[in-house]
PDB file of C-alpha atoms in Angstrom:
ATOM      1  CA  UNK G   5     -10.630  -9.308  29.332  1.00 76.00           C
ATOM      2  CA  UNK G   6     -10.198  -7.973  25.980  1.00 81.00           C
ATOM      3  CA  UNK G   7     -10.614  -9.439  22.855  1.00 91.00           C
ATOM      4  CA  UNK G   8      -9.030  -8.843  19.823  1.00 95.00           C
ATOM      5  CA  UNK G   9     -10.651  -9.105  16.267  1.00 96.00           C
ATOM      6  CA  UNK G  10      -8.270  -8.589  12.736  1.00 97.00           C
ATOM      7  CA  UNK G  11     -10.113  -7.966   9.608  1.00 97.00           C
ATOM      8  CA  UNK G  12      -9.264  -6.535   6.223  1.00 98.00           C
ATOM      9  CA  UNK G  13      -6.864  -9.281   4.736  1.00 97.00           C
ATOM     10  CA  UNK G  14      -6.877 -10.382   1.195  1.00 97.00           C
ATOM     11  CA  UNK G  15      -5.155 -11.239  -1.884  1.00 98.00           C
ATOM     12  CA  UNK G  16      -3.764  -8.241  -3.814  1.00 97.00           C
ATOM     13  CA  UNK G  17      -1.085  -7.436  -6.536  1.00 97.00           C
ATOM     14  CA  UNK G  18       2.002  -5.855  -5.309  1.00 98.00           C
ATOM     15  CA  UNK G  19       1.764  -1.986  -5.113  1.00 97.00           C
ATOM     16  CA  UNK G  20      -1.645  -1.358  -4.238  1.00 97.00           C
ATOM     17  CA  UNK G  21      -2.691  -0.317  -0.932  1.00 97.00           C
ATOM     18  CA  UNK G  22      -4.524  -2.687   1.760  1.00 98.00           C
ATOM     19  CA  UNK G  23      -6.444  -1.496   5.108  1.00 98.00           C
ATOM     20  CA  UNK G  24      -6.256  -4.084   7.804  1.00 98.00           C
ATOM     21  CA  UNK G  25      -8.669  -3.318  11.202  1.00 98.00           C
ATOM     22  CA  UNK G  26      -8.718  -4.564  14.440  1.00 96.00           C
ATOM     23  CA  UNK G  27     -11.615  -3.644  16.854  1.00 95.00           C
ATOM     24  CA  UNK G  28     -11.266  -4.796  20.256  1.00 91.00           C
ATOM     25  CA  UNK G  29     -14.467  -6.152  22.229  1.00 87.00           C
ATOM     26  CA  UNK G  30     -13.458  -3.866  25.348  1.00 76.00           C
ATOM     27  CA  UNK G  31     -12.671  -0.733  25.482  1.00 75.00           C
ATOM     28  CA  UNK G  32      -9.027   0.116  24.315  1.00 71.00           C
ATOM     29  CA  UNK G  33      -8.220   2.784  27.267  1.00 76.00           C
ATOM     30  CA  UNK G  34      -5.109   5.009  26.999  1.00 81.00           C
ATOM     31  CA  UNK G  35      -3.579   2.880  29.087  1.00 87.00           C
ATOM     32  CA  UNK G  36      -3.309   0.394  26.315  1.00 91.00           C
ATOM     33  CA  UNK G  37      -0.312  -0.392  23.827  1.00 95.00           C
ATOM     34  CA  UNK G  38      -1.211  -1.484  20.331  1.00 96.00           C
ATOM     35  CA  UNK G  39       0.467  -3.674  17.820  1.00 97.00           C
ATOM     36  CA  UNK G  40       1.083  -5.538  14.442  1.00 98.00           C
ATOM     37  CA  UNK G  41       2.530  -8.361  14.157  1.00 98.00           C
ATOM     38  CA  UNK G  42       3.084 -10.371  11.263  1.00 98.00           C
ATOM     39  CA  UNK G  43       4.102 -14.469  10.470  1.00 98.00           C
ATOM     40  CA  UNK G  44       5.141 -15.466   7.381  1.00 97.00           C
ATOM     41  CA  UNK G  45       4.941 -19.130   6.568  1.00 92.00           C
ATOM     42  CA  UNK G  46       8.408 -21.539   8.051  1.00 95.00           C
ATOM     43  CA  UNK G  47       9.066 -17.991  10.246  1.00 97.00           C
ATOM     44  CA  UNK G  48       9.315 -16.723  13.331  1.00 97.00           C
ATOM     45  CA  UNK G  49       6.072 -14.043  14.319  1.00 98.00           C
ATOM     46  CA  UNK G  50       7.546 -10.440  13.345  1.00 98.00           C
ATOM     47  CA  UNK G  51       7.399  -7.062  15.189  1.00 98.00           C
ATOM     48  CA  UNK G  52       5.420  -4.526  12.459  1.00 98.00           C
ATOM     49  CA  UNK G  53       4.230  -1.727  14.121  1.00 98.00           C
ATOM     50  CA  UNK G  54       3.241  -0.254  17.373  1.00 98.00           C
ATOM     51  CA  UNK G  55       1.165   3.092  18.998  1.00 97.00           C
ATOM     52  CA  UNK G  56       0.991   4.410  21.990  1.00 95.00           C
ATOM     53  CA  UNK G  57      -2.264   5.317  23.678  1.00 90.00           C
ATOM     54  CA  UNK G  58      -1.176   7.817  25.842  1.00 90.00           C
ATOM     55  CA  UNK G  59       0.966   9.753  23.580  1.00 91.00           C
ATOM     56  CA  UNK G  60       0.160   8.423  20.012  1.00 93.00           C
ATOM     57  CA  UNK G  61       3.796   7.776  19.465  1.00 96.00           C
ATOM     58  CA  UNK G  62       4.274   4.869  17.210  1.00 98.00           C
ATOM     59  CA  UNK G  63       7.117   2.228  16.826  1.00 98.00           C
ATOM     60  CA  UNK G  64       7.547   0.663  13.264  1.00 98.00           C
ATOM     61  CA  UNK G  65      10.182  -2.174  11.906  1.00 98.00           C
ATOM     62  CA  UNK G  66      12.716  -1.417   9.561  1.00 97.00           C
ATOM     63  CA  UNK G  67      10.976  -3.295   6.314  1.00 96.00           C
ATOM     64  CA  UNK G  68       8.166  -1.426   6.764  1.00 98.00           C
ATOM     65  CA  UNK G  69       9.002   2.338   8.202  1.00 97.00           C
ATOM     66  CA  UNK G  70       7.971   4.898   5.102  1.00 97.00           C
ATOM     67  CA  UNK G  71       4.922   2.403   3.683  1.00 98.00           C
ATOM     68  CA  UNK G  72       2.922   1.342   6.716  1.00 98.00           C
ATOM     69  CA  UNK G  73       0.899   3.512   9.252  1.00 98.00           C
ATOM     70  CA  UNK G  74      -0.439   2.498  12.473  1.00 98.00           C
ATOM     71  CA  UNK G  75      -3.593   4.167  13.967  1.00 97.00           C
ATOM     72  CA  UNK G  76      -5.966   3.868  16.705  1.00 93.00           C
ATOM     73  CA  UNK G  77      -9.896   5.250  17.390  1.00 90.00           C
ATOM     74  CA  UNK G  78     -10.126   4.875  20.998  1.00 85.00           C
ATOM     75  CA  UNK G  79     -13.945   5.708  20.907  1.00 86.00           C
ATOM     76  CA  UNK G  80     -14.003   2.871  18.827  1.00 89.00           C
ATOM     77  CA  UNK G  81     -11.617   0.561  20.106  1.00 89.00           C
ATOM     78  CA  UNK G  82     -10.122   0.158  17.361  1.00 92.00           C
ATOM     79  CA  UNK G  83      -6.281   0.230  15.637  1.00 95.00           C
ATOM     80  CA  UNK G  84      -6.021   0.343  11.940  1.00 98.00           C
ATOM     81  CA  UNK G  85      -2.892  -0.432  10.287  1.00 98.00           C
ATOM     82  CA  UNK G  86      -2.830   1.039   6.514  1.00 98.00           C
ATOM     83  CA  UNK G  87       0.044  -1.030   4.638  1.00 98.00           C
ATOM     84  CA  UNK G  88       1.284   1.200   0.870  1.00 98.00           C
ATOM     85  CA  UNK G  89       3.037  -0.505  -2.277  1.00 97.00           C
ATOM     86  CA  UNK G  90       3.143  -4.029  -0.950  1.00 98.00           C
ATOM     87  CA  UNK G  91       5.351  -5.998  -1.773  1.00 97.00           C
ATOM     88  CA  UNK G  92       5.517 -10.151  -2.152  1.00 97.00           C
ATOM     89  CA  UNK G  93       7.643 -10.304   0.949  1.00 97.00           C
ATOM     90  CA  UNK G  94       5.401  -8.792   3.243  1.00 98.00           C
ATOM     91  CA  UNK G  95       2.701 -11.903   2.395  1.00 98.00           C
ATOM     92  CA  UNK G  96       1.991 -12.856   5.970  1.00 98.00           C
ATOM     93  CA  UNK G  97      -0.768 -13.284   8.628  1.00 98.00           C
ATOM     94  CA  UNK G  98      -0.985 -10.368  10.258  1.00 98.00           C
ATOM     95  CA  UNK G  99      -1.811 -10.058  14.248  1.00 98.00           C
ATOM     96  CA  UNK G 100      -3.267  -7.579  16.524  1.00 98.00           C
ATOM     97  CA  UNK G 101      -2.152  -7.686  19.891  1.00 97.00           C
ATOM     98  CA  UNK G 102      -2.840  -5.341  22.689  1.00 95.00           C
ATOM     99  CA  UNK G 103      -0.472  -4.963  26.191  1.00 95.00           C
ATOM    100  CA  UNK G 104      -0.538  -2.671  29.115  1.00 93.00           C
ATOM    101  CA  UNK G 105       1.614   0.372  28.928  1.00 94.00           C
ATOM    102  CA  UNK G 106       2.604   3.555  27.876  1.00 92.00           C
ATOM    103  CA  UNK G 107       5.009   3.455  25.571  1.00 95.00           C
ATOM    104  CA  UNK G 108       4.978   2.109  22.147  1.00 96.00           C
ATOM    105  CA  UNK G 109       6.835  -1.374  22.121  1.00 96.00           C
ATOM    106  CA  UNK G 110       7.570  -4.417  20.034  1.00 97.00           C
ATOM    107  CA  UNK G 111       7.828  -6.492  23.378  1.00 97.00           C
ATOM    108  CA  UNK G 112       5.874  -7.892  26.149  1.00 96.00           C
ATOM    109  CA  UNK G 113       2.392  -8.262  24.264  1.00 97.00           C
ATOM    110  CA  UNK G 114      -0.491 -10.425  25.962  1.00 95.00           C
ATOM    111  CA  UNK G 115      -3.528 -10.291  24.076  1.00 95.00           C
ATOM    112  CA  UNK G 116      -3.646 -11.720  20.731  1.00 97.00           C
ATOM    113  CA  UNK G 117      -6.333 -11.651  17.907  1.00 97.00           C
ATOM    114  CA  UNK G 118      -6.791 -14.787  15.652  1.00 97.00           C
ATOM    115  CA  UNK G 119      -4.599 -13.106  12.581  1.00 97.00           C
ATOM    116  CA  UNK G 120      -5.710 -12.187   8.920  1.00 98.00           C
ATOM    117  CA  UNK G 121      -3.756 -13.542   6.236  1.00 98.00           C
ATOM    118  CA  UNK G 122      -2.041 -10.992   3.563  1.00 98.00           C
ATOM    119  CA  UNK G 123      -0.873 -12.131   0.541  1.00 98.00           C
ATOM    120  CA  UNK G 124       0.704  -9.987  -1.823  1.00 98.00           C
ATOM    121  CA  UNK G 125       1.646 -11.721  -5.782  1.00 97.00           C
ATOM    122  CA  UNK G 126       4.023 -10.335  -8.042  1.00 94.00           C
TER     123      UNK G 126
END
C-alpha cells in the first residue's frame, strides 16, 4: 500500500513562489496517476493538477493553468507541484493523492496524503 506524505506548505505574501512535495513511501511506478488537490475552508476538496506516469501528460484546473506546474521523480517517488504569483484565493490545504492509471485525471483518486496547509495574505 502506498503512502502519501505532503510537505512544503507555509504562510507567504501573494506573488511569491511556493514548492509543495509529496514523496510516496512505495514506489510511484508508471503505472501510477498523480494529483493535487486542494480544500479551502466551508468548501468542497478541488481538482488542481494532475500527471501522468506513463506519458508525463499533465491535467491542470482552470484557476490555476499558466501559474502552477506539476512534476514527478519516479526514482524518487516523488510529485512536486511548484505554485507562481499566488494569490489569496488559492489559501487552501493542499492534497496529494495517487490512483491507478494511465492517463492524467481529476477523478477516481484512492490514496490520500494528510494535506499541507497554504496560505497566501494580501
Amino acid at each position: 500500500q502506498v503512502q502519501l506524505v505532503e510537505s512544503g506548505g507555509g504562510l507567504v505574501q501573494a506573488g511569491v513562489s511556493l514548492r509543495l512535495s509529496c514523496v510516496a513511501s512505495g514506489r510511484i511506478s508508471n503505472t501510477y496517476v498523480m494529483g493535487w488537490f486542494r480544500q479551502a475552508p466551508g468548501k468542497e476538496r478541488d481538482f488542481v493538477a494532475a500527471i501522468s506516469g506513463y506519458d508525463g501528460m499533465t491535467l491542470y484546473a482552470d484557476s490555476v493553468k499558466g501559474r502552477f506546474t506539476i512534476s514527478r521523480d519516479n526514482a524518487k517517488n516523488t510529485v512536486f507541484l511548484l505554485m507562481n504569483s499566488l494569490k489569496p484565493e488559492d489559501t487552501a490545504v493542499y492534497y496529494c493523492a495517487a490512483r491507478r492509471g494511465v492517463s492524467a485525471t481529476s477523478r477516481g483518486y484512492d490514496l490520500w496524503g494528510q494535506g499541507t496547509q497554504v496560505t497566501v495574505s494580501s
